[in-house]
């Protein structure tokens, strides 16, 4: 993890938030390449969930909802983690994660194992951030920052059903920030207090719930492997009964082998009719489906839920590689070309050659209309290649003497380091094509 954190910092993918004031726990800011990569992940998810389907529509609901939403959903009463404090070292731990935590006095021990440990009894701690709405503080103005985007979807069920003219099975997808006052933050992007969730609630006739649950577990697994995540590092893990939320009849986590061990990347849950029933009872608005022939039922809900941050971390970990090439060490991010923040670099071999610079700028300006590409003429060519390797740029086009004579460029492949020559006029079509090709991680032998 340290190597990933340091690469992210060095190359401006991600850095601690409000760093000049000492930061604030588990909150991160994304720099240029981080933003480009997040945008790619968000649009690849949206493409597969909404754009390429007839049965899912998009929604963007507010972050601050009527607080009654969170009472009805069960979050006010039950969105809690059990917390213990150590009176000696003043650290705070999740009672259910003591086995994975480090004692404040001796990190090789678990909290409670050292003779000086003095742990309190576990007490429940609500993870929702509170805020005030309006000018007056006090009763009646209390509100919450949403801890998940899903409830904004459930409370809009009736609107969308009518306006989008859909009938189950159909889904509503939403991407946006969620906030949780996590007790034991840490582990970089894996557990943040502010993160960007991508959730889709799929409403189905009750007798089709099981079949759709399995469909979504498989579809979401395939989305990751199609984007090159190594199968050796991705697995499905079914929750047993004791782990499941009270309303869920089945949950399967897609787990990734992060440096902290196998951990939840994405959760797929069969939430039954719990949410729509709760909001129907609490709001008095019937959230149900009524068919043209009078048939009526409360749809069941299948939910794939994930954060962009956990996906981005999985891609960074999966792609990170170090190797020695021609006696020099290189660090390379082996990312799927569609995920990589920059698709291609355009490099004049000699940065001081006006002719090469002019041809390279021309190519760069042509390509940037369609793709995130980067122009770089500073320093030795080897160093420029290595800079691109570190941010995962899959292709580099180099403009050299031969370009000036016969209008061809070399293209260098990040993974194999193979080079070939192409006519400069064909680069645009070549790149379009290359980005469409299936890609498999060379780390998976
Ligand atoms: P965990 O058990 O790890 O706390 P969870 O089961 O509470 O996770 P869910 O409520 O199912 O998580 O949230 C759905 C998804 O949102 C998770 O699979 C994860 O991708 C993402 N997520 C949840 N909490 C965080 C967080 N603090 N930071 C980053 N991503 C998060």
JSON list of C-alpha atoms in Angstrom, two decimals, residues 52-200:
[
{"chain": "A", "resi": 52, "resn": "UNK", "atom": "CA", "xyz": [-26.19, 0.30, -23.27]},
{"chain": "A", "resi": 53, "resn": "UNK", "atom": "CA", "xyz": [-29.48, -0.86, -21.72]},
{"chain": "A", "resi": 54, "resn": "UNK", "atom": "CA", "xyz": [-33.17, -0.23, -22.26]},
{"chain": "A", "resi": 55, "resn": "UNK", "atom": "CA", "xyz": [-34.23, -1.08, -18.73]},
{"chain": "A", "resi": 56, "resn": "UNK", "atom": "CA", "xyz": [-32.24, 1.32, -16.51]},
{"chain": "A", "resi": 57, "resn": "UNK", "atom": "CA", "xyz": [-32.62, 5.09, -16.19]},
{"chain": "A", "resi": 58, "resn": "UNK", "atom": "CA", "xyz": [-30.48, 7.69, -14.44]},
{"chain": "A", "resi": 59, "resn": "UNK", "atom": "CA", "xyz": [-31.20, 9.85, -11.42]},
{"chain": "A", "resi": 60, "resn": "UNK", "atom": "CA", "xyz": [-29.36, 12.57, -9.52]},
{"chain": "A", "resi": 61, "resn": "UNK", "atom": "CA", "xyz": [-31.05, 13.13, -6.16]},
{"chain": "A", "resi": 62, "resn": "UNK", "atom": "CA", "xyz": [-30.07, 15.60, -3.45]},
{"chain": "A", "resi": 63, "resn": "UNK", "atom": "CA", "xyz": [-27.45, 14.88, -0.80]},
{"chain": "A", "resi": 64, "resn": "UNK", "atom": "CA", "xyz": [-29.52, 16.36, 2.03]},
{"chain": "A", "resi": 65, "resn": "UNK", "atom": "CA", "xyz": [-32.96, 14.75, 2.14]},
{"chain": "A", "resi": 66, "resn": "UNK", "atom": "CA", "xyz": [-35.87, 15.15, 4.51]},
{"chain": "A", "resi": 67, "resn": "UNK", "atom": "CA", "xyz": [-34.57, 13.56, 7.74]},
{"chain": "A", "resi": 68, "resn": "UNK", "atom": "CA", "xyz": [-37.65, 11.33, 7.88]},
{"chain": "A", "resi": 69, "resn": "UNK", "atom": "CA", "xyz": [-36.13, 9.41, 4.97]},
{"chain": "A", "resi": 70, "resn": "UNK", "atom": "CA", "xyz": [-33.35, 8.20, 7.29]},
{"chain": "A", "resi": 71, "resn": "UNK", "atom": "CA", "xyz": [-35.79, 7.34, 10.06]},
{"chain": "A", "resi": 72, "resn": "UNK", "atom": "CA", "xyz": [-37.84, 5.21, 7.69]},
{"chain": "A", "resi": 73, "resn": "UNK", "atom": "CA", "xyz": [-34.80, 3.53, 6.15]},
{"chain": "A", "resi": 74, "resn": "UNK", "atom": "CA", "xyz": [-33.56, 2.47, 9.57]},
{"chain": "A", "resi": 75, "resn": "UNK", "atom": "CA", "xyz": [-30.36, 4.55, 9.41]},
{"chain": "A", "resi": 76, "resn": "UNK", "atom": "CA", "xyz": [-31.15, 6.81, 12.40]},
{"chain": "A", "resi": 77, "resn": "UNK", "atom": "CA", "xyz": [-31.71, 3.82, 14.64]},
{"chain": "A", "resi": 78, "resn": "UNK", "atom": "CA", "xyz": [-29.40, 1.27, 13.13]},
{"chain": "A", "resi": 79, "resn": "UNK", "atom": "CA", "xyz": [-26.61, 2.67, 10.92]},
{"chain": "A", "resi": 80, "resn": "UNK", "atom": "CA", "xyz": [-24.10, 2.18, 13.67]},
{"chain": "A", "resi": 81, "resn": "UNK", "atom": "CA", "xyz": [-20.79, 0.51, 14.34]},
{"chain": "A", "resi": 82, "resn": "UNK", "atom": "CA", "xyz": [-19.81, -0.82, 17.76]},
{"chain": "A", "resi": 83, "resn": "UNK", "atom": "CA", "xyz": [-17.06, 1.36, 19.15]},
{"chain": "A", "resi": 84, "resn": "UNK", "atom": "CA", "xyz": [-14.53, 0.85, 21.96]},
{"chain": "A", "resi": 85, "resn": "UNK", "atom": "CA", "xyz": [-12.11, 3.41, 23.35]},
{"chain": "A", "resi": 86, "resn": "UNK", "atom": "CA", "xyz": [-8.78, 2.70, 24.98]},
{"chain": "A", "resi": 87, "resn": "UNK", "atom": "CA", "xyz": [-8.45, 4.86, 28.12]},
{"chain": "A", "resi": 88, "resn": "UNK", "atom": "CA", "xyz": [-4.67, 4.46, 28.03]},
{"chain": "A", "resi": 89, "resn": "UNK", "atom": "CA", "xyz": [-3.71, 5.36, 24.45]},
{"chain": "A", "resi": 90, "resn": "UNK", "atom": "CA", "xyz": [-6.93, 7.29, 23.67]},
{"chain": "A", "resi": 91, "resn": "UNK", "atom": "CA", "xyz": [-7.36, 5.44, 20.37]},
{"chain": "A", "resi": 92, "resn": "UNK", "atom": "CA", "xyz": [-10.76, 4.33, 19.15]},
{"chain": "A", "resi": 93, "resn": "UNK", "atom": "CA", "xyz": [-11.49, 0.97, 17.52]},
{"chain": "A", "resi": 94, "resn": "UNK", "atom": "CA", "xyz": [-14.37, -0.87, 15.92]},
{"chain": "A", "resi": 95, "resn": "UNK", "atom": "CA", "xyz": [-15.27, -3.64, 18.35]},
{"chain": "A", "resi": 96, "resn": "UNK", "atom": "CA", "xyz": [-15.87, -6.03, 15.43]},
{"chain": "A", "resi": 97, "resn": "UNK", "atom": "CA", "xyz": [-12.46, -5.23, 13.88]},
{"chain": "A", "resi": 98, "resn": "UNK", "atom": "CA", "xyz": [-10.18, -5.63, 16.93]},
{"chain": "A", "resi": 99, "resn": "UNK", "atom": "CA", "xyz": [-8.47, -8.63, 15.36]},
{"chain": "A", "resi": 100, "resn": "UNK", "atom": "CA", "xyz": [-7.28, -6.42, 12.44]},
{"chain": "A", "resi": 101, "resn": "UNK", "atom": "CA", "xyz": [-6.32, -3.39, 14.57]},
{"chain": "A", "resi": 102, "resn": "UNK", "atom": "CA", "xyz": [-3.04, -2.40, 16.19]},
{"chain": "A", "resi": 103, "resn": "UNK", "atom": "CA", "xyz": [-2.58, -1.62, 19.86]},
{"chain": "A", "resi": 104, "resn": "UNK", "atom": "CA", "xyz": [-1.58, 2.04, 20.38]},
{"chain": "A", "resi": 105, "resn": "UNK", "atom": "CA", "xyz": [1.25, 1.07, 22.74]},
{"chain": "A", "resi": 106, "resn": "UNK", "atom": "CA", "xyz": [2.61, -1.93, 20.87]},
{"chain": "A", "resi": 107, "resn": "UNK", "atom": "CA", "xyz": [1.53, -2.19, 17.20]},
{"chain": "A", "resi": 108, "resn": "UNK", "atom": "CA", "xyz": [2.51, -5.88, 17.05]},
{"chain": "A", "resi": 109, "resn": "UNK", "atom": "CA", "xyz": [-0.32, -6.59, 19.51]},
{"chain": "A", "resi": 110, "resn": "UNK", "atom": "CA", "xyz": [-4.08, -6.23, 19.15]},
{"chain": "A", "resi": 111, "resn": "UNK", "atom": "CA", "xyz": [-6.01, -3.69, 21.26]},
{"chain": "A", "resi": 112, "resn": "UNK", "atom": "CA", "xyz": [-6.66, -5.29, 24.65]},
{"chain": "A", "resi": 113, "resn": "UNK", "atom": "CA", "xyz": [-3.65, -7.62, 24.49]},
{"chain": "A", "resi": 114, "resn": "UNK", "atom": "CA", "xyz": [-1.06, -5.31, 26.08]},
{"chain": "A", "resi": 115, "resn": "UNK", "atom": "CA", "xyz": [-0.95, -5.17, 29.88]},
{"chain": "A", "resi": 116, "resn": "UNK", "atom": "CA", "xyz": [-1.60, -1.41, 29.85]},
{"chain": "A", "resi": 117, "resn": "UNK", "atom": "CA", "xyz": [-4.66, -1.61, 27.55]},
{"chain": "A", "resi": 118, "resn": "UNK", "atom": "CA", "xyz": [-7.84, -0.37, 29.21]},
{"chain": "A", "resi": 119, "resn": "UNK", "atom": "CA", "xyz": [-10.76, -0.77, 26.79]},
{"chain": "A", "resi": 120, "resn": "UNK", "atom": "CA", "xyz": [-14.25, 0.57, 27.42]},
{"chain": "A", "resi": 121, "resn": "UNK", "atom": "CA", "xyz": [-17.37, -1.50, 26.84]},
{"chain": "A", "resi": 122, "resn": "UNK", "atom": "CA", "xyz": [-18.56, -1.40, 23.22]},
{"chain": "A", "resi": 123, "resn": "UNK", "atom": "CA", "xyz": [-21.17, 1.26, 22.48]},
{"chain": "A", "resi": 124, "resn": "UNK", "atom": "CA", "xyz": [-23.05, 1.98, 19.28]},
{"chain": "A", "resi": 125, "resn": "UNK", "atom": "CA", "xyz": [-21.90, 4.94, 17.23]},
{"chain": "A", "resi": 126, "resn": "UNK", "atom": "CA", "xyz": [-24.04, 6.34, 14.39]},
{"chain": "A", "resi": 127, "resn": "UNK", "atom": "CA", "xyz": [-22.04, 6.90, 11.21]},
{"chain": "A", "resi": 128, "resn": "UNK", "atom": "CA", "xyz": [-24.21, 9.65, 9.74]},
{"chain": "A", "resi": 129, "resn": "UNK", "atom": "CA", "xyz": [-22.87, 13.21, 9.70]},
{"chain": "A", "resi": 130, "resn": "UNK", "atom": "CA", "xyz": [-25.39, 15.67, 11.09]},
{"chain": "A", "resi": 131, "resn": "UNK", "atom": "CA", "xyz": [-25.99, 19.20, 9.90]},
{"chain": "A", "resi": 132, "resn": "UNK", "atom": "CA", "xyz": [-28.53, 22.00, 10.35]},
{"chain": "A", "resi": 133, "resn": "UNK", "atom": "CA", "xyz": [-30.89, 23.18, 7.67]},
{"chain": "A", "resi": 134, "resn": "UNK", "atom": "CA", "xyz": [-32.04, 26.82, 7.67]},
{"chain": "A", "resi": 135, "resn": "UNK", "atom": "CA", "xyz": [-31.05, 29.75, 9.85]},
{"chain": "A", "resi": 136, "resn": "UNK", "atom": "CA", "xyz": [-32.34, 28.41, 13.16]},
{"chain": "A", "resi": 137, "resn": "UNK", "atom": "CA", "xyz": [-30.42, 25.82, 15.10]},
{"chain": "A", "resi": 138, "resn": "UNK", "atom": "CA", "xyz": [-32.08, 23.25, 17.27]},
{"chain": "A", "resi": 139, "resn": "UNK", "atom": "CA", "xyz": [-35.05, 20.90, 17.07]},
{"chain": "A", "resi": 140, "resn": "UNK", "atom": "CA", "xyz": [-36.60, 20.71, 13.67]},
{"chain": "A", "resi": 141, "resn": "UNK", "atom": "CA", "xyz": [-33.56, 21.80, 11.70]},
{"chain": "A", "resi": 142, "resn": "UNK", "atom": "CA", "xyz": [-31.50, 18.64, 12.10]},
{"chain": "A", "resi": 143, "resn": "UNK", "atom": "CA", "xyz": [-30.58, 16.92, 8.84]},
{"chain": "A", "resi": 144, "resn": "UNK", "atom": "CA", "xyz": [-28.04, 14.38, 7.65]},
{"chain": "A", "resi": 145, "resn": "UNK", "atom": "CA", "xyz": [-25.51, 14.10, 4.86]},
{"chain": "A", "resi": 146, "resn": "UNK", "atom": "CA", "xyz": [-26.54, 10.97, 3.00]},
{"chain": "A", "resi": 147, "resn": "UNK", "atom": "CA", "xyz": [-24.54, 7.85, 3.94]},
{"chain": "A", "resi": 148, "resn": "UNK", "atom": "CA", "xyz": [-25.64, 6.13, 0.71]},
{"chain": "A", "resi": 149, "resn": "UNK", "atom": "CA", "xyz": [-27.27, 7.25, -2.52]},
{"chain": "A", "resi": 150, "resn": "UNK", "atom": "CA", "xyz": [-29.82, 4.42, -2.56]},
{"chain": "A", "resi": 151, "resn": "UNK", "atom": "CA", "xyz": [-32.50, 6.11, -0.42]},
{"chain": "A", "resi": 152, "resn": "UNK", "atom": "CA", "xyz": [-32.69, 9.01, -2.88]},
{"chain": "A", "resi": 153, "resn": "UNK", "atom": "CA", "xyz": [-33.66, 6.39, -5.46]},
{"chain": "A", "resi": 154, "resn": "UNK", "atom": "CA", "xyz": [-36.32, 4.67, -3.32]},
{"chain": "A", "resi": 155, "resn": "UNK", "atom": "CA", "xyz": [-38.10, 7.91, -2.44]},
{"chain": "A", "resi": 156, "resn": "UNK", "atom": "CA", "xyz": [-38.25, 8.78, -6.15]},
{"chain": "A", "resi": 157, "resn": "UNK", "atom": "CA", "xyz": [-39.63, 5.39, -7.17]},
{"chain": "A", "resi": 158, "resn": "UNK", "atom": "CA", "xyz": [-43.09, 6.70, -7.97]},
{"chain": "A", "resi": 159, "resn": "UNK", "atom": "CA", "xyz": [-41.82, 9.70, -9.95]},
{"chain": "A", "resi": 160, "resn": "UNK", "atom": "CA", "xyz": [-39.57, 7.57, -12.10]},
{"chain": "A", "resi": 161, "resn": "UNK", "atom": "CA", "xyz": [-42.12, 4.80, -12.61]},
{"chain": "A", "resi": 162, "resn": "UNK", "atom": "CA", "xyz": [-44.57, 7.33, -14.04]},
{"chain": "A", "resi": 163, "resn": "UNK", "atom": "CA", "xyz": [-42.21, 9.59, -15.91]},
{"chain": "A", "resi": 164, "resn": "UNK", "atom": "CA", "xyz": [-39.94, 6.98, -17.43]},
{"chain": "A", "resi": 165, "resn": "UNK", "atom": "CA", "xyz": [-42.92, 4.76, -18.37]},
{"chain": "A", "resi": 166, "resn": "UNK", "atom": "CA", "xyz": [-41.18, 1.65, -17.10]},
{"chain": "A", "resi": 167, "resn": "UNK", "atom": "CA", "xyz": [-42.45, -1.53, -15.51]},
{"chain": "A", "resi": 168, "resn": "UNK", "atom": "CA", "xyz": [-40.46, -4.05, -13.48]},
{"chain": "A", "resi": 169, "resn": "UNK", "atom": "CA", "xyz": [-37.93, -5.37, -14.13]},
{"chain": "A", "resi": 170, "resn": "UNK", "atom": "CA", "xyz": [-36.31, -1.96, -14.44]},
{"chain": "A", "resi": 171, "resn": "UNK", "atom": "CA", "xyz": [-33.60, -0.07, -12.63]},
{"chain": "A", "resi": 172, "resn": "UNK", "atom": "CA", "xyz": [-32.58, 3.39, -11.47]},
{"chain": "A", "resi": 173, "resn": "UNK", "atom": "CA", "xyz": [-28.89, 4.27, -11.35]},
{"chain": "A", "resi": 174, "resn": "UNK", "atom": "CA", "xyz": [-27.23, 7.06, -9.45]},
{"chain": "A", "resi": 175, "resn": "UNK", "atom": "CA", "xyz": [-23.69, 8.31, -8.91]},
{"chain": "A", "resi": 176, "resn": "UNK", "atom": "CA", "xyz": [-22.75, 10.79, -6.21]},
{"chain": "A", "resi": 177, "resn": "UNK", "atom": "CA", "xyz": [-20.98, 11.60, -2.98]},
{"chain": "A", "resi": 178, "resn": "UNK", "atom": "CA", "xyz": [-21.85, 9.75, 0.21]},
{"chain": "A", "resi": 179, "resn": "UNK", "atom": "CA", "xyz": [-20.60, 10.54, 3.70]},
{"chain": "A", "resi": 180, "resn": "UNK", "atom": "CA", "xyz": [-19.86, 8.29, 6.65]},
{"chain": "A", "resi": 181, "resn": "UNK", "atom": "CA", "xyz": [-18.20, 9.23, 9.90]},
{"chain": "A", "resi": 182, "resn": "UNK", "atom": "CA", "xyz": [-16.09, 6.06, 9.87]},
{"chain": "A", "resi": 183, "resn": "UNK", "atom": "CA", "xyz": [-14.65, 5.24, 13.29]},
{"chain": "A", "resi": 184, "resn": "UNK", "atom": "CA", "xyz": [-11.50, 3.51, 12.19]},
{"chain": "A", "resi": 185, "resn": "UNK", "atom": "CA", "xyz": [-10.51, 5.23, 9.03]},
{"chain": "A", "resi": 186, "resn": "UNK", "atom": "CA", "xyz": [-7.20, 4.56, 7.35]},
{"chain": "A", "resi": 187, "resn": "UNK", "atom": "CA", "xyz": [-6.28, 2.27, 4.50]},
{"chain": "A", "resi": 188, "resn": "UNK", "atom": "CA", "xyz": [-6.16, 5.13, 2.03]},
{"chain": "A", "resi": 189, "resn": "UNK", "atom": "CA", "xyz": [-9.05, 5.19, -0.48]},
{"chain": "A", "resi": 190, "resn": "UNK", "atom": "CA", "xyz": [-10.56, 1.99, 0.88]},
{"chain": "A", "resi": 191, "resn": "UNK", "atom": "CA", "xyz": [-12.30, 3.63, 3.82]},
{"chain": "A", "resi": 192, "resn": "UNK", "atom": "CA", "xyz": [-12.96, 7.32, 3.40]},
{"chain": "A", "resi": 193, "resn": "UNK", "atom": "CA", "xyz": [-15.32, 9.65, 5.21]},
{"chain": "A", "resi": 194, "resn": "UNK", "atom": "CA", "xyz": [-16.43, 11.20, 1.91]},
{"chain": "A", "resi": 195, "resn": "UNK", "atom": "CA", "xyz": [-16.57, 8.95, -1.14]},
{"chain": "A", "resi": 196, "resn": "UNK", "atom": "CA", "xyz": [-18.32, 8.70, -4.49]},
{"chain": "A", "resi": 197, "resn": "UNK", "atom": "CA", "xyz": [-20.83, 5.90, -4.72]},
{"chain": "A", "resi": 198, "resn": "UNK", "atom": "CA", "xyz": [-22.31, 4.29, -7.80]},
{"chain": "A", "resi": 199, "resn": "UNK", "atom": "CA", "xyz": [-25.51, 2.44, -6.97]},
{"chain": "A", "resi": 200, "resn": "UNK", "atom": "CA", "xyz": [-28.23, 0.88, -9.03]}
]
